[in-house]
Structures are given as C-alpha cells and as structure tokens.
Amino acid sequence: MPDASLPFSRRLATALYAAALLVTAPPGALAQSAPEPAAIGFDVPAGDLAPALRALASQAGIMLTFTPEQTAGKTTAGLKGRYGIEEAFARLLAGSQLQAARQSAGGYILRAAEAATLSAIRITGNAAEPPSQDTGAYTAGSSKGATGLSLSLRETPQSVSIITRQQMSDFQLNNINQVLDATPGVVVERVETDRSYYTARGFNITTFQEDGIGAPFAHGLVAGDLDSAIYDRVEVVRGANGLLSNTGNPSAIVNFVRKRPAEAFQASAGLSLGSWNTRRLEADVSSPLNASGSVRGRVVAVGQDGDSYLDRYHSDKRTLYAIFEADVSERDTLSAGYTYEKNKTRGQLWGGLPLYDSAGMPTHYGRSTNTAADWSRWNTETQSAFVQAVHRFDNDWQAQAVYTHREIRWDGRLFSVSGLPDPVTGLGVSGLPGSYDTRNRQDLVDVRASGPFDFLGRRHEAIVGLNYAISRVQGQSWNADPIALPPLQAWDGDVAEPAFDQDGGDARFIDRQRAVYAALRLSLTDRLTVIGGLNALQARSSGQNYGTKRDKSDSETTPYAGLVYDINDWLSAYASYTEIFTPQSEVNAQFQQLEPVRGRSYEAGLKAQIFEDMLATLSFFKAKQSNLANFIGMSGDLALYDGTDVKSQGVELELAGSLTERLQLVAGYTRLSLQDAHGAYTRPYTPREMFRLSATYRVPGLEGLKLGASLNWRSRTYNEGNALPGVRIAQPAYALLNLMARYDISRQVFVAVNVNNVTDKKALTSRYWADQGYYGAPRNVLVSLNWKY
C-alpha cells in the first residue's frame, strides 16, 4: 500500500483551516454564500407529546392543530437547539408515527406519517435514525442495531443501551474507552495504554460498526484512542445477533452512529484544559450549502495532546470528519464522508508490569510506573471514506447502498518487559525492544432494501440485503537483543535505542466475508409481533501470519427469531434466539487454525415504559459456545490456543431516560455466571457483577446549573499465572466515582468541570492478561469552555 501520509496531511491542514474559518466567521458572512432556512431557538422539555407540541408551536409562533386521541400515551425526548420548523417537528415526533403537515392556508396539522416529503428527507432520507444531539436525553427513541428495521427500544427483542451525545458531553466521554466504560454490561479491558479489549456477557466483543455497516475484528482488539466527537451516539446491542453482524457472537455489537448535516446552520466549539497538561480543542460546523438546503455539509475537527500520570507517556491526537449530503431528487439522497485520525504517542506502555515475583508473591509499584523506554513511540493513522445512496419508493420502501474504504496503519518502536523480578533484589527482568509496521486495508459493501407490506389485513415489515467485506493485512517486525533492567520501581527509561537488525517475521493475509440476509417483522395481533431472519455467510482466510499459515474457508446459515408481546400499554415481554457461528484466526499447538465457534444464545425479559420517559429492561440470558479459543501458552512470539466449551448465563437490569423533567439517568446492573464444559468456574478475569450509573440534575432556581455523577462498580476479578502456574493475582471489588458540574453562562456559552476518580482509588485496569497489568489514573480534573450557535 503506498504511503499517502503527506497528501492526507495537506488535506488535513486545509480542512482544519476551513473549519476554523467557519467557526469564527459571523453568521451573516456564511449566509451570503449559503443562505440557510430560518432557524429558531427551541427549548422543549421531554415528556408527554401533547404539551411538547404546544410548546414547540408557541416558541415557533405558528398554529398547530391536533386531537387528544392522536397524542394519547405518546411521549417525546424533547428538543433543544436551533432548527428550522419542519426539522424541529421531525425531531420532536421521532418514533411517534406522526408528522406535521403544512397547510396551504397557513399553520400545521398533525397526521399519521406518510411517505417521506422533502422536509422529512432531510432528517430520515439518509437512512439514519433521528439524531440524539440537542435533545438533552440519555436515551433514543429507536434503533436499527438489532434487525436493521427501525424499532423502538421497547419493540426490540434484545437488550439495547444507547450512549447519547448529551451523556458524552456531560461526562466528557471523549474516546471510545470512556464511552464503553459508561455502557451497562460492557467491560473495557485496558491491557495497555493504547490497546483495549471489550467484553460483554463474558465474551469478547468482535463486531464494531459505523452506521450499521462493519466487519468483525479477529480478536476484538482496538488499537489507538478512537475519538467520539464525530459520533451522534453509540448503540450497544447485547446478545448474539448474526443477522446483521454475520457472526453470531453472544457478547454484543457496538454501532457508532455518525453525526449528519443539520437542516439549518449550527456550530459549536470547545476548549478543555486538564490534569497532566491535557489540552483539547474541538469544532463542529454544519450548514446548508445552497438556498434550498438540499445540499448540506458538516465538518468536525479535534486536536488533543497531553502528558499522563504514567512516567514518560505523552499523546498527540488529531481527528477530522467531513460529510456532505445532497437531495438529488425528492426520492434520492446521496452522501459522502471522510474521516482522518492520527494518534502519536511517546512512552507507550507495551505489555504491562510483572504482577508477581519469582517466588510467586505480588509485586508493588507506584501508579506512575511505566515499562517504556524514553525513545518508545507508537503511531496509528486511520483514514476512512464512504459513499451512500438512498432511494425512497412510492410504497414506503427504501433502498440503500453503502461503500466504505478504510486504511489503518500502525508503526512503532516499542519496549516491553519479560521475566519475573527477584523478591529481594528486584532484578531478573529484561527489556524486549521491537519495531513494528502494519497496514490494514478494508473494503465494505452493503446493499439493502426495507419497508412495510400488507398481508391478511395487517401491516408488516421486511428487510433483505447482502454485504461483502475484504480485509488485507501486511505487517513486518524487527527485534533487538534483550536488555537487562534494574528494578522497575527505579526504572527511568534511560536506555540507548538499538538498531533493530533482527528479522522478527512478517504477516500477509486476506480475510473475506460474503453474506446474504433477510428478516420479517410480522404483526400477528395488536399485541404480538414476531421477527424471523436468516444470514447466510461465507468466510475465507488466506496467507500467513508471522509463520502461521492461514488457509481456511467456512460457510454457515444462522437463524434469528424474536417476539414481543405487549402485556399492556406500558409493559412488554420479549424473547429472542439465535445460533452462533464465528470463524476464528487463533492456532493450536499443532499450528493449525481453530475450527469456528458454534453454539446457541437465548434471551428473554420485560421492558416497561415508566415515569413517562424512562425505559426499564429486565433481561435473562443464556449462551453456550463450543470450541471457543482458550489461551494455553506461547511458542516463541506466537500465542497458542485450544478449543473449549463455555456456558454463560445471567441477568441484566437497566434504566434509561428521564425520571423527571430535570433528572436524566442511565443505570445498569449485571450478574453473570461462566462455566466450562465440566461446570467449573472459568474466565475469572471477567467481573461476575457490575453496576453502572450516570445521572444529571438541573437545579431548581438556578436554571443554568446542572450537576451530575457517574459510578462504575465491579466485583472481584483475578487471573492465574502462566509463568508460574497456580499463582493467583486478584483485583478486589472497587468503585470509581466521577462528578460533573455545568453552568450555562448564556444560551450560547457554558462552562463545565469534570472530576474523575474522586476518591483517588488505586486499581488495576484489567486482569485479562495473566502475568502483567498496570494501574489506572488517579484523581484528575478537566475544565471546559464551550460555545454553540
């Protein structure tokens, strides 16, 4: 793959400059080149739909006609921000099956939603769900994450958690690790400073999507500190779902929903300063690009750098996102987008600290202890471009085609440690220098059609589609002689950088996936709906990965079934089932690639709409997987695995939404059991119990003041040593408490303070790796000043 860093750097500089001009230009100057539709400042609280509609009409100065029967039992997430009238209606009515129609004599009338009009196209024509930005809500009205059909969370027969733009803003969840830390039921395994695993229900999350399109990573390992600024929300669908992800992994699917252009001009900028010289500058500009608003664009730019509580660690991150949409007709919308992200780190932790000594006793370090040499560095660069075409038919059907190209490059000169320290002298640990250069090119295509149909006097829905994904990996590594180290407690990273003249091997392999999928949502009665679907997958891997041959082809058709029964107007029961089929890339002791994982997954539960705008979900789940990769040791630099059977079962409880007009809340509790084929306790590094809470409160009498807190508690975890079998190093149960305060100086400007790890708890970030780990951040503070228009 040719090195395109110089051209892209020039493009980045140009786009950042353009974004800065847009942010600083007066609205009048922008209007001269791109007159926008009239935008109005709205502030409509969440709650019952009828008073919300009256508030919108009053703030817009328009007449709206509707009947009590139309809005009975319906709620809304509210509306806050500057919008055109028609976009404001579309956002407020999202998920209600209603729309506001403009009358020839003036005013608007509420009626049942029909085929998309031009105004609706600007919100839903891109096949996306209504955005969460500016709603002020901690939940969303609907999601396509489970089935590809637009279903409310109560209509979805699986557990769904949504981290909205408001929650990300309130708690400064600026990267994906922080977002998933706040997600009920998800464990972020920070094995190193810049690489993490994610698990749910005891298994690795391997499928990450953008706008519902993606392909599974082989190991669920994410490199780099992915920024969340470009996303409107993050959806996590827990449980097995091979319908859209192709592989029925019973953990979860993580879907990152990109920001989209707004109908009217809007802009925001933020400056944050924090502990360890952290600095962050963020700008977000969206505007119509012609008088009618049929062409729209949006640019998001982020720059962040800072030191760390870890010795010698420094990071520098740049992110750029641009998207353009055009309504080429009343039925057709074209979109194109580009993302560039570059993370440069120095003193990156590669591996971790030895957690026990040669006598099998726990070691002790300060939180700032870092194994990295002072010359260590790790750079990641990701470039992604996509194009999307959407066509709406007369019968309310919609067709969508998406192509995504992504290029990822990792390169670094790193320094890990090996060996166990002597309990008296602290000696016996060696440093292992390594140089790495890896490139990954991905191409993804997805074509689908969805819509309603009538049968036996009832309306049903269907979706059918196909996708293709190819991933090409090229990697090379070089090593140098091991270096004896002093006790790590006194290690300052001062060592000469070696020549890296020893060939460490290379990787050149290609993974391909082809799939066809279809699903039906059948309305059998007014209370009972049934969903059934199939995914036919072909997966092929070829090439070699650092001396291990990859030459395997698998195919399977996996079914999906679900049902939802409305017990009454506020309570529903649901159940779902899917089969599990997941190709694996790990190798066994004979250096043969493992056979695919197979199994079954079940889920059942209750969903209740309480306190008007709060969804409560109680779910029971059970999954069994056969031949799941289980680490058994190393052969040189190659990890070896065998296949094992694992059974997962448990219960989850989640609350999300508004308890009152002033109180937003997301809370989740998980209790989990994991057993091997013999019924024995397995995967002890996974917490068996977790509790997550994020809540904010608008203080009465001080309308500009918002206070909030988040709590992340997990039960005891441990792992048993590989270097010394039988050694057990545990992390006791602990909780991390974060606090926030925000004050609105005006409608356009607010200041916020976030304090993380308020109690200054010292805890290991993960017990996922048996022999090594490191400690999480101590108490830290971030102060931000934000402006929006």
PDB file of C-alpha atoms in Angstrom, residues 313-317 342-348 376-380:
ATOM      1  CA  TYR A 313       3.862   8.876  28.354  1.00  0.00           C
ATOM      2  CA  HIS A 314       2.657  11.651  26.033  1.00  0.00           C
ATOM      3  CA  SER A 315      -0.103  11.561  23.414  1.00  0.00           C
ATOM      4  CA  ASP A 316      -0.977  13.821  20.498  1.00  0.00           C
ATOM      5  CA  LYS A 317      -4.249  13.202  18.651  1.00  0.00           C
ATOM      6  CA  LYS A 342      -3.845  10.201  13.739  1.00  0.00           C
ATOM      7  CA  ASN A 343      -2.592   9.331  17.214  1.00  0.00           C
ATOM      8  CA  LYS A 344       1.067   9.811  18.083  1.00  0.00           C
ATOM      9  CA  THR A 345       2.319   8.588  21.446  1.00  0.00           C
ATOM     10  CA  ARG A 346       5.658   8.583  23.242  1.00  0.00           C
ATOM     11  CA  GLY A 347       6.475   6.307  26.145  1.00  0.00           C
ATOM     12  CA  GLN A 348       3.654   3.938  25.221  1.00  0.00           C
ATOM     13  CA  SER A 376       9.418   4.323  22.703  1.00  0.00           C
ATOM     14  CA  ARG A 377       6.747   5.512  20.298  1.00  0.00           C
ATOM     15  CA  TRP A 378       3.537   4.162  18.787  1.00  0.00           C
ATOM     16  CA  ASN A 379       1.662   5.864  15.962  1.00  0.00           C
ATOM     17  CA  THR A 380      -1.684   4.956  14.447  1.00  0.00           C
TER      18      THR A 380
END
